[in-house]
Amino acid sequence: MLVSIRNILAADEVAYCRQELAKSAWVDGKVTAGEQSAKAKTNLQIPQNSEISEKLGSLILHALARSETFTSAALPLRVFPPLFNRYDEGMNFGLHVDNSIRPDPKTGFRIRTDVSSTLFLSDSDEYEGGELEIEDTYGSHKVKLSAGDLVLYPASSLHRVCPVTGGSRWASFFWTQSMVKDDNARTLLYKMDQSIRSVRQRVPDDDHAVLTLTSVYHNLIRHWAEL
Ligand code: NI
């Protein structure tokens, strides 16, 4: 399931991230790539353990925690510390799949990457090309969102960042280990949660059908969640 979420970061938070990133030292993005994907990758990144990456990463983790949609779609157990990348003119990341297991650079604790996220820090009119293209069973989807918006998709998908042909594309990216590792199960739960929320706005709080649906939702999570 591919879900776009608008305004994960407010405009002033995007501006703050951009200003801090502009002052930082960028390194070759191959440092976080696996053997196969390193060959396909030309971009720049902020070093994983840098102070700036931790500071801005924590701002993003707080922003995710206040997003009901992110919680509903990702059902996060652990979120990998957010990373930051940049594609200048001529840079791209060819078709690849993300590593399935990643050690947290600080704690060494391993997380299973169930959900991949990209949080756009550049507006779509600041660069040409640079779409995130994700393949799934329904074909391929090109995503290019506004600064502050996020897209999440199954980390099992093949995906690429199309070549940037002008300007510069800045983003944060990270992985989430979900309480529900199966994408199909997570999709059902997300749709159910969204529908219950929508129905709940139109019926009284004690409506028995809504109470029953809510209990089914929670009992499915109880059934599928691994902590
Ligand atoms: Ni990737």
CSV table of C-alpha atoms in Angstrom, one decimal, residues 5-224:
chain,number,residue,atom,x,y,z
A,5,ILE,CA,0.4,12.2,3.9
A,6,ARG,CA,0.3,16.0,3.6
A,7,ASN,CA,2.1,18.4,6.0
A,8,ILE,CA,3.9,16.0,8.2
A,9,LEU,CA,6.2,19.0,8.8
A,10,ALA,CA,4.9,22.5,9.0
A,11,ALA,CA,6.4,25.2,6.7
A,12,ASP,CA,8.6,26.6,9.5
A,13,GLU,CA,9.9,23.1,10.3
A,14,VAL,CA,10.8,22.5,6.7
A,15,ALA,CA,12.6,25.8,6.6
A,16,TYR,CA,14.5,25.0,9.8
A,17,CYS,CA,15.6,21.6,8.4
A,18,ARG,CA,16.7,23.2,5.1
A,19,GLN,CA,18.7,25.9,6.8
A,20,GLU,CA,20.5,23.4,9.1
A,21,LEU,CA,21.1,21.0,6.2
A,22,ALA,CA,22.5,23.8,4.0
A,23,LYS,CA,25.2,24.4,6.6
A,24,SER,CA,26.2,20.7,6.8
A,25,ALA,CA,28.8,18.5,5.2
A,26,TRP,CA,27.3,16.1,2.7
A,27,VAL,CA,29.0,12.8,1.8
A,28,ASP,CA,28.6,10.2,-1.0
A,29,GLY,CA,25.3,8.4,-0.5
A,30,LYS,CA,26.8,5.0,-1.2
A,31,VAL,CA,27.6,4.7,2.6
A,32,THR,CA,24.2,3.4,3.4
A,33,ALA,CA,23.6,1.3,0.3
A,34,GLY,CA,23.9,-2.4,0.0
A,35,GLU,CA,26.3,-4.0,-2.6
A,36,GLN,CA,23.7,-4.1,-5.3
A,37,SER,CA,22.2,-0.7,-4.7
A,38,ALA,CA,25.5,1.1,-4.4
A,39,LYS,CA,26.1,0.5,-8.1
A,40,ALA,CA,22.8,2.2,-9.0
A,41,LYS,CA,23.2,5.1,-6.6
A,42,THR,CA,24.5,8.6,-7.1
A,43,ASN,CA,23.5,11.1,-4.5
A,44,LEU,CA,24.7,12.9,-1.4
A,45,GLN,CA,23.8,12.3,2.2
A,46,ILE,CA,24.3,13.7,5.7
A,47,PRO,CA,26.5,11.2,7.7
A,48,GLN,CA,24.3,8.9,9.9
A,49,ASN,CA,25.8,9.6,13.2
A,50,SER,CA,26.2,13.4,12.8
A,51,GLU,CA,24.8,15.8,15.4
A,52,ILE,CA,22.7,17.4,12.8
A,53,SER,CA,21.2,14.2,11.6
A,54,GLU,CA,20.2,13.3,15.2
A,55,LYS,CA,18.8,16.7,15.9
A,56,LEU,CA,16.6,16.9,12.7
A,57,GLY,CA,15.9,13.2,13.0
A,58,SER,CA,14.4,13.7,16.4
A,59,LEU,CA,12.3,16.6,15.1
A,60,ILE,CA,10.9,14.3,12.4
A,61,LEU,CA,10.2,11.4,14.9
A,62,HIS,CA,8.1,13.9,17.0
A,63,ALA,CA,6.2,15.0,13.9
A,64,LEU,CA,5.5,11.3,13.0
A,65,ALA,CA,4.2,10.7,16.5
A,66,ARG,CA,1.6,13.4,16.1
A,67,SER,CA,0.3,12.1,12.8
A,68,GLU,CA,-2.6,9.7,13.2
A,69,THR,CA,-2.4,8.8,9.5
A,70,PHE,CA,1.2,7.7,9.8
A,71,THR,CA,0.4,5.6,12.9
A,72,SER,CA,-2.6,4.1,11.2
A,73,ALA,CA,-0.8,3.2,8.0
A,74,ALA,CA,2.6,2.1,9.4
A,75,LEU,CA,1.5,0.7,12.8
A,76,PRO,CA,5.1,1.5,13.9
A,77,LEU,CA,7.0,-0.6,16.4
A,78,ARG,CA,10.4,1.0,15.7
A,79,VAL,CA,11.4,3.8,13.4
A,80,PHE,CA,15.0,3.8,12.1
A,81,PRO,CA,16.7,7.2,12.8
A,82,PRO,CA,15.8,9.4,9.8
A,83,LEU,CA,18.5,10.0,7.2
A,84,PHE,CA,18.8,12.9,4.8
A,85,ASN,CA,19.7,12.9,1.1
A,86,ARG,CA,20.0,15.3,-1.8
A,87,TYR,CA,20.0,14.7,-5.6
A,88,ASP,CA,21.6,17.5,-7.6
A,89,GLU,CA,21.4,17.8,-11.3
A,90,GLY,CA,22.5,14.5,-13.0
A,91,MET,CA,22.0,12.4,-9.8
A,92,ASN,CA,19.7,9.4,-9.5
A,93,PHE,CA,19.1,6.1,-7.7
A,94,GLY,CA,18.4,3.3,-10.1
A,95,LEU,CA,15.8,0.5,-9.5
A,96,HIS,CA,16.6,-1.4,-6.2
A,97,VAL,CA,15.1,-2.9,-3.1
A,98,ASP,CA,16.0,-1.6,0.3
A,99,ASN,CA,18.0,-3.9,2.7
A,100,SER,CA,15.6,-6.0,4.8
A,101,ILE,CA,17.4,-5.7,8.1
A,102,ARG,CA,19.3,-2.6,9.3
A,103,PRO,CA,21.3,-2.1,12.4
A,104,ASP,CA,20.6,1.2,14.2
A,105,PRO,CA,24.0,3.0,13.8
A,106,LYS,CA,24.0,4.1,17.4
A,107,THR,CA,22.7,1.1,19.4
A,108,GLY,CA,23.5,-1.7,16.9
A,109,PHE,CA,19.9,-2.8,17.5
A,110,ARG,CA,18.5,-4.4,14.3
A,111,ILE,CA,15.2,-3.5,12.8
A,112,ARG,CA,13.3,-5.2,10.0
A,113,THR,CA,12.4,-2.7,7.3
A,114,ASP,CA,8.7,-3.3,6.6
A,115,VAL,CA,7.8,0.3,5.5
A,116,SER,CA,9.9,2.8,3.6
A,117,SER,CA,9.2,6.5,3.9
A,118,THR,CA,10.3,9.6,2.0
A,119,LEU,CA,9.7,13.0,3.5
A,120,PHE,CA,10.1,15.7,0.9
A,121,LEU,CA,12.0,18.8,1.9
A,122,SER,CA,12.0,20.5,-1.5
A,123,ASP,CA,8.9,21.7,-3.3
A,124,SER,CA,8.1,19.9,-6.5
A,125,ASP,CA,8.8,23.1,-8.5
A,126,GLU,CA,12.4,23.4,-7.2
A,127,TYR,CA,13.7,20.6,-9.4
A,128,GLU,CA,13.0,18.7,-12.6
A,129,GLY,CA,12.7,14.9,-12.7
A,130,GLY,CA,13.6,13.3,-9.4
A,131,GLU,CA,10.2,11.5,-9.0
A,132,LEU,CA,10.2,8.5,-6.6
A,133,GLU,CA,8.9,5.6,-8.8
A,134,ILE,CA,7.5,2.6,-6.9
A,135,GLU,CA,6.6,-0.7,-8.5
A,136,ASP,CA,3.8,-2.8,-7.1
A,137,THR,CA,1.4,-5.5,-8.5
A,138,TYR,CA,-0.7,-2.7,-10.1
A,139,GLY,CA,2.2,-1.3,-12.0
A,140,SER,CA,4.5,1.6,-11.3
A,141,HIS,CA,3.7,4.9,-9.6
A,142,LYS,CA,5.6,8.1,-9.8
A,143,VAL,CA,5.4,10.3,-6.6
A,144,LYS,CA,6.5,13.9,-6.3
A,145,LEU,CA,5.1,15.7,-3.3
A,146,SER,CA,5.3,19.2,-1.8
A,147,ALA,CA,7.9,20.1,0.9
A,148,GLY,CA,6.7,18.7,4.3
A,149,ASP,CA,4.7,15.8,2.7
A,150,LEU,CA,5.5,12.2,3.2
A,151,VAL,CA,5.0,9.0,1.1
A,152,LEU,CA,5.1,5.6,2.7
A,153,TYR,CA,5.2,2.3,0.8
A,154,PRO,CA,6.2,-1.4,1.4
A,155,ALA,CA,9.9,-1.7,1.8
A,156,SER,CA,9.6,-4.9,-0.2
A,157,SER,CA,8.9,-2.9,-3.4
A,158,LEU,CA,11.3,-2.2,-6.2
A,159,HIS,CA,11.7,1.5,-6.5
A,160,ARG,CA,14.0,4.2,-7.9
A,161,VAL,CA,14.6,7.9,-7.8
A,162,CYS,CA,14.4,9.2,-11.4
A,163,PRO,CA,17.3,11.4,-12.6
A,164,VAL,CA,17.2,15.0,-11.5
A,165,THR,CA,17.6,17.1,-14.6
A,166,GLY,CA,17.6,20.5,-13.0
A,167,GLY,CA,17.6,22.0,-9.5
A,168,SER,CA,18.1,20.0,-6.4
A,169,ARG,CA,15.9,17.5,-4.5
A,170,TRP,CA,16.3,17.3,-0.8
A,171,ALA,CA,14.5,14.7,1.4
A,172,SER,CA,14.6,12.7,4.5
A,173,PHE,CA,14.1,8.9,4.3
A,174,PHE,CA,13.8,6.2,6.9
A,175,TRP,CA,12.4,2.7,7.5
A,176,THR,CA,9.8,1.5,10.0
A,177,GLN,CA,9.5,-1.9,11.6
A,178,SER,CA,5.8,-2.4,11.8
A,179,MET,CA,3.9,-4.3,14.5
A,180,VAL,CA,2.2,-6.0,11.5
A,181,LYS,CA,4.8,-7.1,9.1
A,182,ASP,CA,2.5,-8.3,6.3
A,183,ASP,CA,1.6,-5.5,3.9
A,184,ASN,CA,-1.8,-7.0,3.0
A,185,ALA,CA,-2.8,-7.3,6.6
A,186,ARG,CA,-1.6,-3.7,7.3
A,187,THR,CA,-3.5,-2.4,4.3
A,188,LEU,CA,-6.8,-4.0,5.6
A,189,LEU,CA,-6.2,-2.5,9.0
A,190,TYR,CA,-5.5,0.9,7.6
A,191,LYS,CA,-8.7,0.9,5.4
A,192,MET,CA,-10.7,-0.4,8.3
A,193,ASP,CA,-9.4,2.3,10.7
A,194,GLN,CA,-10.0,5.1,8.2
A,195,SER,CA,-13.6,3.9,7.5
A,196,ILE,CA,-14.4,3.5,11.2
A,197,ARG,CA,-13.1,7.1,11.8
A,198,SER,CA,-15.3,8.4,9.0
A,199,VAL,CA,-18.4,6.5,10.1
A,200,ARG,CA,-17.9,7.5,13.7
A,201,GLN,CA,-18.2,11.2,12.8
A,202,ARG,CA,-21.7,10.6,11.5
A,203,VAL,CA,-23.3,8.3,14.1
A,204,PRO,CA,-23.7,8.6,17.9
A,205,ASP,CA,-20.8,7.6,20.1
A,206,ASP,CA,-22.7,4.6,21.5
A,207,ASP,CA,-23.7,3.1,18.2
A,208,HIS,CA,-23.4,-0.6,18.6
A,209,ALA,CA,-22.3,-1.4,15.0
A,210,VAL,CA,-19.4,1.1,15.3
A,211,LEU,CA,-18.4,-0.3,18.7
A,212,THR,CA,-18.4,-3.8,17.2
A,213,LEU,CA,-16.3,-2.7,14.2
A,214,THR,CA,-13.8,-0.9,16.6
A,215,SER,CA,-13.5,-4.1,18.7
A,216,VAL,CA,-12.9,-6.1,15.5
A,217,TYR,CA,-10.2,-3.7,14.5
A,218,HIS,CA,-8.4,-4.0,17.8
A,219,ASN,CA,-8.8,-7.7,18.0
A,220,LEU,CA,-7.3,-8.0,14.5
A,221,ILE,CA,-4.3,-6.0,15.7
A,222,ARG,CA,-4.2,-8.3,18.8
A,223,HIS,CA,-4.2,-11.2,16.5
A,224,TRP,CA,-1.6,-10.0,14.0
